[in-house]
Amino acid sequence: MAGWGWALLSPAALLVVAQLVWAPDPYGEECRSNTYPPSGPTFKGNVPRYVINLDLPPSKRWDNLMRDKKTELKTVVQNIKDIANTFFPSGKVVDIVDNKVAHLTATLPYPFNEELQGIANSSGIPLGEIVIFNIFYEIFTVCTSIVAEDKTGKLYHARNLDFGLFLGWDVKNNSWTLTRELKPIVVNLDFQRNNKTVFRSTNFAGYIGMVSGVKPDLFTLTMNERFSLDGGYVGIFEWFLGRRDGMWMGFLTRTVLENATSYQDAKDRLAKTRLLAPAYFILGGKNSGEGCVITRSRTAALDIWDLDIQKGTWYVLETNYDRWKPPLVLDNRRGPAMKCLNQTMQENISLPRIYDVLSTKPVLNKLTVCTTLMEVYSGHTETYLRECPDPCSPW
């Protein structure tokens, strides 16, 4: 059957495909160096920090953040609505979101249901639209995450957060509209209980799950979307229809960061919990060898790739493709990132050197919203807004 598919392509189309497959990456470049501390055209700015008080009622925890960021969040949500109306001009999709999805919030586990309601109340954005904004991360992210160990056994964890794939291309500015509008709502959060840090994260204001986080002196965690036919769309559709045994990715990472008591405990929870969408969980610990990529289907762990210093595996890296398969030819961030890490070598690895890797095109691309650097020791985090000057890969 595959032969028939190729036979149906015209010679001109085959030529285009061949050029895409074998041509050198027009956006690629040599591995960057000395990009840290961040400055210059790839640096868009620093990220503000807020405390989320877990001792408050869930409906009140996000009030201070929403007071500062509700205008910017409304801009992002309106952009998502505009995109939906482009595909469904009748406006029925937005009507369903506003009037139907809101009722499903009650089916979400505590405290997430009450937190979403609180964000809607304090921002003035309809509850259904807040829910949809939180769902979007399950299906529209393209990221790069790295855990690396240096020669002394010290662990580093970093990621580029890429978001907005296919969500509105601005021809005039040569950028993704949603990616640009998300940058003002990137925040660093310090979740506290009894005035003590429980964990820290980098988030979008209005999003209550966790995409990047650190539990001080225990573990670091990022999650990446995993492209799969049995993907987030399927799980979300099942959730709408009433099947609720799968957990949202962001809710799971939030729960792990808040409640897991060790690297191994976090690893077990991430590997075994049924999910709404397939995912990659990239986990780092505090001891030598504690680092892994967990490849998940919605029901099980398909692979766990661990650091193994004795065998020469001093880093693990994940974009959005299974490590045993080649990445999509039009989206090979894995190869350039690995090349730069290998050139750096283990004896030279550090957060600044990893920042160099994440600043090299196409690892840095038009979808890149920010770069986060983490060390488990004392829960150190740094986040910087990014820009990818032309020429730059759209993803």
mmCIF file of C-alpha atoms in Angstrom, residues 218-352:
data_model
loop_
_atom_site.group_PDB
_atom_site.id
_atom_site.type_symbol
_atom_site.label_atom_id
_atom_site.label_comp_id
_atom_site.label_asym_id
_atom_site.label_seq_id
_atom_site.Cartn_x
_atom_site.Cartn_y
_atom_site.Cartn_z
ATOM 1 C CA LEU A 218 14.730 16.012 45.801
ATOM 2 C CA PHE A 219 14.060 16.185 42.050
ATOM 3 C CA THR A 220 13.492 18.304 38.934
ATOM 4 C CA LEU A 221 10.777 17.631 36.360
ATOM 5 C CA THR A 222 9.696 18.736 32.894
ATOM 6 C CA MET A 223 7.094 17.303 30.556
ATOM 7 C CA ASN A 224 6.993 17.265 26.751
ATOM 8 C CA GLU A 225 4.154 16.360 24.437
ATOM 9 C CA ARG A 226 4.453 12.980 22.710
ATOM 10 C CA PHE A 227 3.078 12.840 19.183
ATOM 11 C CA SER A 228 0.948 9.702 18.847
ATOM 12 C CA LEU A 229 -2.125 8.512 16.938
ATOM 13 C CA ASP A 230 -3.581 7.620 20.330
ATOM 14 C CA GLY A 231 -2.932 11.188 21.362
ATOM 15 C CA GLY A 232 -4.307 13.923 23.537
ATOM 16 C CA TYR A 233 -7.244 14.528 21.220
ATOM 17 C CA VAL A 234 -8.499 11.002 21.902
ATOM 18 C CA GLY A 235 -8.187 11.288 25.672
ATOM 19 C CA ILE A 236 -9.818 14.703 25.768
ATOM 20 C CA PHE A 237 -12.692 13.464 23.585
ATOM 21 C CA GLU A 238 -13.180 10.528 25.955
ATOM 22 C CA TRP A 239 -13.160 12.937 28.892
ATOM 23 C CA PHE A 240 -15.899 15.013 27.250
ATOM 24 C CA LEU A 241 -17.913 11.815 26.756
ATOM 25 C CA GLY A 242 -17.646 10.855 30.419
ATOM 26 C CA ARG A 243 -14.578 8.608 30.777
ATOM 27 C CA ARG A 244 -12.609 10.130 33.639
ATOM 28 C CA ASP A 245 -10.009 7.500 34.657
ATOM 29 C CA GLY A 246 -7.137 9.301 32.904
ATOM 30 C CA MET A 247 -5.253 12.183 34.533
ATOM 31 C CA TRP A 248 -4.299 15.378 32.739
ATOM 32 C CA MET A 249 -0.524 15.574 32.230
ATOM 33 C CA GLY A 250 -0.219 18.911 33.982
ATOM 34 C CA PHE A 251 -2.303 17.733 36.936
ATOM 35 C CA LEU A 252 -0.059 14.692 37.336
ATOM 36 C CA THR A 253 3.159 16.718 37.297
ATOM 37 C CA ARG A 254 1.617 19.186 39.752
ATOM 38 C CA THR A 255 0.595 16.319 42.059
ATOM 39 C CA VAL A 256 4.053 14.734 41.821
ATOM 40 C CA LEU A 257 5.840 18.000 42.585
ATOM 41 C CA GLU A 258 3.575 18.661 45.527
ATOM 42 C CA ASN A 259 3.414 15.177 47.055
ATOM 43 C CA ALA A 260 6.241 12.880 45.908
ATOM 44 C CA THR A 261 8.811 12.277 48.640
ATOM 45 C CA SER A 262 11.815 11.140 46.561
ATOM 46 C CA TYR A 263 13.179 10.748 43.038
ATOM 47 C CA GLN A 264 12.073 7.109 42.962
ATOM 48 C CA ASP A 265 8.600 7.962 44.241
ATOM 49 C CA ALA A 266 8.240 10.590 41.509
ATOM 50 C CA LYS A 267 9.523 8.147 38.893
ATOM 51 C CA ASP A 268 7.003 5.477 39.920
ATOM 52 C CA ARG A 269 4.054 7.896 39.861
ATOM 53 C CA LEU A 270 5.003 9.275 36.451
ATOM 54 C CA ALA A 271 5.471 5.804 34.983
ATOM 55 C CA LYS A 272 2.295 4.173 36.279
ATOM 56 C CA THR A 273 -0.528 6.734 36.427
ATOM 57 C CA ARG A 274 -3.086 6.502 33.611
ATOM 58 C CA LEU A 275 -3.041 9.673 31.483
ATOM 59 C CA LEU A 276 -5.378 11.682 29.327
ATOM 60 C CA ALA A 277 -2.616 12.145 26.719
ATOM 61 C CA PRO A 278 0.677 10.409 25.895
ATOM 62 C CA ALA A 279 3.715 12.270 27.159
ATOM 63 C CA TYR A 280 7.409 12.346 27.927
ATOM 64 C CA PHE A 281 8.375 13.017 31.525
ATOM 65 C CA ILE A 282 11.964 14.141 31.982
ATOM 66 C CA LEU A 283 13.063 13.652 35.584
ATOM 67 C CA GLY A 284 16.270 14.532 37.404
ATOM 68 C CA GLY A 285 17.295 13.675 40.957
ATOM 69 C CA LYS A 286 19.994 14.787 43.378
ATOM 70 C CA ASN A 287 22.341 11.783 43.266
ATOM 71 C CA SER A 288 24.644 10.536 40.523
ATOM 72 C CA GLY A 289 22.738 8.523 37.926
ATOM 73 C CA GLU A 290 19.346 9.952 38.875
ATOM 74 C CA GLY A 291 18.010 11.181 35.566
ATOM 75 C CA CYS A 292 15.639 9.655 33.044
ATOM 76 C CA VAL A 293 13.160 10.122 30.212
ATOM 77 C CA ILE A 294 9.902 8.231 30.736
ATOM 78 C CA THR A 295 8.069 7.580 27.462
ATOM 79 C CA ARG A 296 4.379 7.202 28.167
ATOM 80 C CA SER A 297 1.341 5.991 26.319
ATOM 81 C CA ARG A 298 -1.924 6.927 27.949
ATOM 82 C CA THR A 299 -1.910 3.647 29.883
ATOM 83 C CA ALA A 300 1.683 2.571 30.494
ATOM 84 C CA ALA A 301 5.395 3.392 30.377
ATOM 85 C CA LEU A 302 6.781 2.240 27.025
ATOM 86 C CA ASP A 303 10.403 3.026 27.823
ATOM 87 C CA ILE A 304 12.520 4.482 30.623
ATOM 88 C CA TRP A 305 15.879 5.837 29.489
ATOM 89 C CA ASP A 306 18.185 6.316 32.480
ATOM 90 C CA LEU A 307 21.459 8.101 32.941
ATOM 91 C CA ASP A 308 24.229 5.482 33.051
ATOM 92 C CA ILE A 309 27.616 7.041 33.672
ATOM 93 C CA GLN A 310 29.429 3.690 33.558
ATOM 94 C CA LYS A 311 28.174 3.146 30.003
ATOM 95 C CA GLY A 312 28.877 6.722 28.919
ATOM 96 C CA THR A 313 25.303 8.031 29.104
ATOM 97 C CA TRP A 314 25.945 11.297 30.954
ATOM 98 C CA TYR A 315 22.898 13.072 29.567
ATOM 99 C CA VAL A 316 19.370 12.263 28.440
ATOM 100 C CA LEU A 317 17.562 14.480 25.955
ATOM 101 C CA GLU A 318 13.982 14.541 24.736
ATOM 102 C CA THR A 319 12.207 16.598 22.098
ATOM 103 C CA ASN A 320 8.880 15.147 20.931
ATOM 104 C CA TYR A 321 9.788 11.821 19.339
ATOM 105 C CA ASP A 322 10.494 8.328 20.683
ATOM 106 C CA ARG A 323 14.238 7.905 21.089
ATOM 107 C CA TRP A 324 14.275 4.615 19.141
ATOM 108 C CA LYS A 325 12.752 6.329 16.098
ATOM 109 C CA PRO A 326 14.154 9.085 13.885
ATOM 110 C CA PRO A 327 12.587 12.518 14.409
ATOM 111 C CA LEU A 328 10.379 14.012 11.730
ATOM 112 C CA VAL A 329 12.679 15.192 8.938
ATOM 113 C CA LEU A 330 11.187 18.698 9.119
ATOM 114 C CA ASP A 331 11.653 18.892 12.900
ATOM 115 C CA ASN A 332 15.044 17.560 13.874
ATOM 116 C CA ARG A 333 15.965 19.416 17.061
ATOM 117 C CA ARG A 334 17.342 16.229 18.620
ATOM 118 C CA GLY A 335 20.340 15.885 16.302
ATOM 119 C CA PRO A 336 21.654 19.458 16.690
ATOM 120 C CA ALA A 337 21.131 19.370 20.472
ATOM 121 C CA MET A 338 23.017 16.081 20.833
ATOM 122 C CA LYS A 339 25.794 17.352 18.579
ATOM 123 C CA CYS A 340 26.263 20.420 20.777
ATOM 124 C CA LEU A 341 26.164 18.431 24.013
ATOM 125 C CA ASN A 342 28.739 15.989 22.656
ATOM 126 C CA GLN A 343 30.983 18.860 21.571
ATOM 127 C CA THR A 344 30.678 20.413 25.029
ATOM 128 C CA MET A 345 31.717 17.135 26.736
ATOM 129 C CA GLN A 346 30.860 16.037 30.236
ATOM 130 C CA GLU A 347 33.862 17.684 31.891
ATOM 131 C CA ASN A 348 32.637 21.103 30.705
ATOM 132 C CA ILE A 349 28.895 20.764 31.248
ATOM 133 C CA SER A 350 27.117 23.412 33.325
ATOM 134 C CA LEU A 351 23.887 25.410 33.178
ATOM 135 C CA PRO A 352 25.555 28.167 31.090
#
